[in-house]
PDB file of C-alpha atoms in Angstrom:
ATOM      1  CA  MET A   1      61.140  78.547  54.493  1.00  0.00           C
ATOM      2  CA  SER A   2      60.549  81.085  51.751  1.00  0.00           C
ATOM      3  CA  CYS A   3      60.229  78.264  49.209  1.00  0.00           C
ATOM      4  CA  VAL A   4      57.577  76.554  51.349  1.00  0.00           C
ATOM      5  CA  LEU A   5      55.715  79.845  51.690  1.00  0.00           C
ATOM      6  CA  LEU A   6      55.895  80.446  47.941  1.00  0.00           C
ATOM      7  CA  LEU A   7      54.687  76.919  47.221  1.00  0.00           C
ATOM      8  CA  THR A   8      51.819  77.343  49.713  1.00  0.00           C
ATOM      9  CA  LEU A   9      50.747  80.620  48.102  1.00  0.00           C
ATOM     10  CA  VAL A  10      50.894  79.198  44.600  1.00  0.00           C
ATOM     11  CA  VAL A  11      49.121  75.911  45.380  1.00  0.00           C
ATOM     12  CA  ILE A  12      46.642  76.713  48.178  1.00  0.00           C
ATOM     13  CA  THR A  13      45.586  80.277  47.337  1.00  0.00           C
ATOM     14  CA  PRO A  14      43.661  79.295  44.167  1.00  0.00           C
ATOM     15  CA  LEU A  15      41.557  76.931  46.291  1.00  0.00           C
ATOM     16  CA  PHE A  16      40.070  79.950  48.095  1.00  0.00           C
ATOM     17  CA  LYS A  17      38.982  81.632  44.841  1.00  0.00           C
ATOM     18  CA  TYR A  18      35.399  80.447  45.060  1.00  0.00           C
ATOM     19  CA  THR A  19      35.060  80.726  48.827  1.00  0.00           C
ATOM     20  CA  PRO A  20      32.458  83.361  49.807  1.00  0.00           C
ATOM     21  CA  ASN A  21      33.808  86.543  51.352  1.00  0.00           C
ATOM     22  CA  ALA A  22      31.699  85.991  54.482  1.00  0.00           C
ATOM     23  CA  VAL A  23      33.501  82.699  55.154  1.00  0.00           C
ATOM     24  CA  ILE A  24      36.916  84.273  54.633  1.00  0.00           C
ATOM     25  CA  ALA A  25      35.932  87.175  56.910  1.00  0.00           C
ATOM     26  CA  SER A  26      34.821  84.768  59.638  1.00  0.00           C
ATOM     27  CA  ILE A  27      38.135  82.901  59.382  1.00  0.00           C
ATOM     28  CA  ILE A  28      40.061  86.161  59.712  1.00  0.00           C
ATOM     29  CA  ILE A  29      37.916  87.365  62.626  1.00  0.00           C
ATOM     30  CA  SER A  30      38.335  84.076  64.499  1.00  0.00           C
ATOM     31  CA  ALA A  31      42.110  84.253  63.974  1.00  0.00           C
ATOM     32  CA  VAL A  32      42.269  87.865  65.198  1.00  0.00           C
ATOM     33  CA  MET A  33      40.119  87.180  68.272  1.00  0.00           C
ATOM     34  CA  GLY A  34      42.774  84.771  69.518  1.00  0.00           C
ATOM     35  CA  GLN A  35      45.332  87.583  69.419  1.00  0.00           C
ATOM     36  CA  ILE A  36      43.341  89.978  71.624  1.00  0.00           C
ATOM     37  CA  ASP A  37      44.394  89.688  75.272  1.00  0.00           C
ATOM     38  CA  ILE A  38      41.603  91.104  77.409  1.00  0.00           C
ATOM     39  CA  GLU A  39      43.309  90.182  80.694  1.00  0.00           C
ATOM     40  CA  ALA A  40      46.367  92.224  79.694  1.00  0.00           C
ATOM     41  CA  ALA A  41      44.145  95.202  78.837  1.00  0.00           C
ATOM     42  CA  ILE A  42      42.473  94.951  82.266  1.00  0.00           C
ATOM     43  CA  LEU A  43      45.892  94.818  83.925  1.00  0.00           C
ATOM     44  CA  ILE A  44      47.029  97.888  81.966  1.00  0.00           C
ATOM     45  CA  TRP A  45      43.843  99.682  83.101  1.00  0.00           C
ATOM     46  CA  LYS A  46      44.637  98.856  86.736  1.00  0.00           C
ATOM     47  CA  VAL A  47      48.284  99.879  86.483  1.00  0.00           C
ATOM     48  CA  ASP A  48      48.133 103.054  84.387  1.00  0.00           C
ATOM     49  CA  LYS A  49      45.070 104.693  82.853  1.00  0.00           C
ATOM     50  CA  LEU A  50      47.062 106.699  80.286  1.00  0.00           C
ATOM     51  CA  ASP A  51      48.769 103.544  79.003  1.00  0.00           C
ATOM     52  CA  PHE A  52      45.336 101.976  78.657  1.00  0.00           C
ATOM     53  CA  ILE A  53      44.172 104.946  76.585  1.00  0.00           C
ATOM     54  CA  ALA A  54      47.216 104.523  74.317  1.00  0.00           C
ATOM     55  CA  CYS A  55      46.466 100.793  74.060  1.00  0.00           C
ATOM     56  CA  MET A  56      42.843 101.406  73.083  1.00  0.00           C
ATOM     57  CA  GLY A  57      43.862 104.153  70.655  1.00  0.00           C
ATOM     58  CA  ALA A  58      46.243 101.754  68.936  1.00  0.00           C
ATOM     59  CA  PHE A  59      43.625  98.993  68.858  1.00  0.00           C
ATOM     60  CA  PHE A  60      40.786 101.083  67.454  1.00  0.00           C
ATOM     61  CA  GLY A  61      43.071 102.953  65.057  1.00  0.00           C
ATOM     62  CA  ALA A  62      44.418  99.684  63.658  1.00  0.00           C
ATOM     63  CA  ALA A  63      41.004  98.000  63.614  1.00  0.00           C
ATOM     64  CA  PHE A  64      39.038 100.763  61.916  1.00  0.00           C
ATOM     65  CA  VAL A  65      41.590 102.739  59.892  1.00  0.00           C
ATOM     66  CA  SER A  66      44.966 101.057  59.319  1.00  0.00           C
ATOM     67  CA  VAL A  67      47.891  99.611  61.210  1.00  0.00           C
ATOM     68  CA  GLU A  68      49.978 102.704  60.509  1.00  0.00           C
ATOM     69  CA  ILE A  69      47.323 105.031  61.933  1.00  0.00           C
ATOM     70  CA  GLY A  70      46.941 102.818  65.004  1.00  0.00           C
ATOM     71  CA  LEU A  71      50.688 102.928  65.534  1.00  0.00           C
ATOM     72  CA  LEU A  72      50.758 106.712  65.086  1.00  0.00           C
ATOM     73  CA  ILE A  73      47.938 107.123  67.619  1.00  0.00           C
ATOM     74  CA  ALA A  74      49.766 104.945  70.169  1.00  0.00           C
ATOM     75  CA  ILE A  75      53.057 106.793  69.650  1.00  0.00           C
ATOM     76  CA  GLY A  76      51.366 110.195  69.912  1.00  0.00           C
ATOM     77  CA  LEU A  77      49.512 109.285  73.109  1.00  0.00           C
ATOM     78  CA  SER A  78      52.628 107.745  74.650  1.00  0.00           C
ATOM     79  CA  PHE A  79      54.641 110.851  73.771  1.00  0.00           C
ATOM     80  CA  ALA A  80      51.953 113.048  75.337  1.00  0.00           C
ATOM     81  CA  LYS A  81      52.053 110.882  78.478  1.00  0.00           C
ATOM     82  CA  ILE A  82      55.826 111.247  78.712  1.00  0.00           C
ATOM     83  CA  LEU A  83      55.571 115.033  78.321  1.00  0.00           C
ATOM     84  CA  LEU A  84      52.868 115.156  80.988  1.00  0.00           C
ATOM     85  CA  GLN A  85      55.005 113.147  83.411  1.00  0.00           C
ATOM     86  CA  VAL A  86      58.112 115.229  82.736  1.00  0.00           C
ATOM     87  CA  THR A  87      56.335 118.540  83.257  1.00  0.00           C
ATOM     88  CA  ARG A  88      54.674 117.371  86.493  1.00  0.00           C
ATOM     89  CA  PRO A  89      57.237 115.367  88.451  1.00  0.00           C
ATOM     90  CA  ARG A  90      56.160 113.489  91.538  1.00  0.00           C
ATOM     91  CA  THR A  91      57.362 114.822  94.856  1.00  0.00           C
ATOM     92  CA  ALA A  92      57.461 113.197  98.251  1.00  0.00           C
ATOM     93  CA  LEU A  93      57.731 114.534 101.786  1.00  0.00           C
ATOM     94  CA  LEU A  94      60.495 112.520 103.403  1.00  0.00           C
ATOM     95  CA  GLY A  95      60.672 111.626 107.044  1.00  0.00           C
ATOM     96  CA  LYS A  96      63.298 109.813 109.093  1.00  0.00           C
ATOM     97  CA  LEU A  97      62.479 106.299 110.203  1.00  0.00           C
ATOM     98  CA  PRO A  98      62.912 105.828 113.956  1.00  0.00           C
ATOM     99  CA  ARG A  99      66.230 104.334 115.132  1.00  0.00           C
ATOM    100  CA  THR A 100      67.725 104.451 111.595  1.00  0.00           C
ATOM    101  CA  SER A 101      69.394 106.925 109.299  1.00  0.00           C
ATOM    102  CA  VAL A 102      66.955 106.090 106.486  1.00  0.00           C
ATOM    103  CA  TYR A 103      64.532 108.635 105.021  1.00  0.00           C
ATOM    104  CA  ARG A 104      61.295 107.470 103.399  1.00  0.00           C
ATOM    105  CA  ASN A 105      58.043 108.864 102.020  1.00  0.00           C
ATOM    106  CA  MET A 106      55.852 109.904 104.942  1.00  0.00           C
ATOM    107  CA  HIS A 107      52.671 108.832 103.128  1.00  0.00           C
ATOM    108  CA  GLN A 108      53.964 105.279 102.731  1.00  0.00           C
ATOM    109  CA  TYR A 109      55.611 105.109 106.157  1.00  0.00           C
ATOM    110  CA  PRO A 110      53.354 106.741 108.755  1.00  0.00           C
ATOM    111  CA  ASP A 111      55.870 106.117 111.548  1.00  0.00           C
ATOM    112  CA  ALA A 112      58.471 108.293 109.799  1.00  0.00           C
ATOM    113  CA  THR A 113      59.054 111.531 111.671  1.00  0.00           C
ATOM    114  CA  LYS A 114      59.506 114.956 110.188  1.00  0.00           C
ATOM    115  CA  VAL A 115      62.938 116.463 110.735  1.00  0.00           C
ATOM    116  CA  PRO A 116      62.770 120.024 112.128  1.00  0.00           C
ATOM    117  CA  GLY A 117      64.187 122.616 109.747  1.00  0.00           C
ATOM    118  CA  PHE A 118      63.892 120.424 106.646  1.00  0.00           C
ATOM    119  CA  PHE A 119      61.104 120.204 104.098  1.00  0.00           C
TER     120      PHE A 119
END
């Protein structure tokens, strides 16, 4: 595979020497546009807003600065999200489901009853 790649670079690359930069840029842009998944970005927005911010930070950092900066932005935002989640854990008020010994979140199960003496 490396020999085929080397042969391709040696033989085909000189053919692009006289191609205008605008044509090469349009080829690169059309190739990159196929790699952008807008539906996945919309799904990330719906699932978790902070993940979407990290996704957009990585995209714009890589698009306008460099891939390394985009990666650093995504890692930094993801690390900040983790720290935010760790410092503010989610809590739930549990209630007992009728005729069972199961306790569930009272916001998700409105028929769950509060047990006297427990919070």
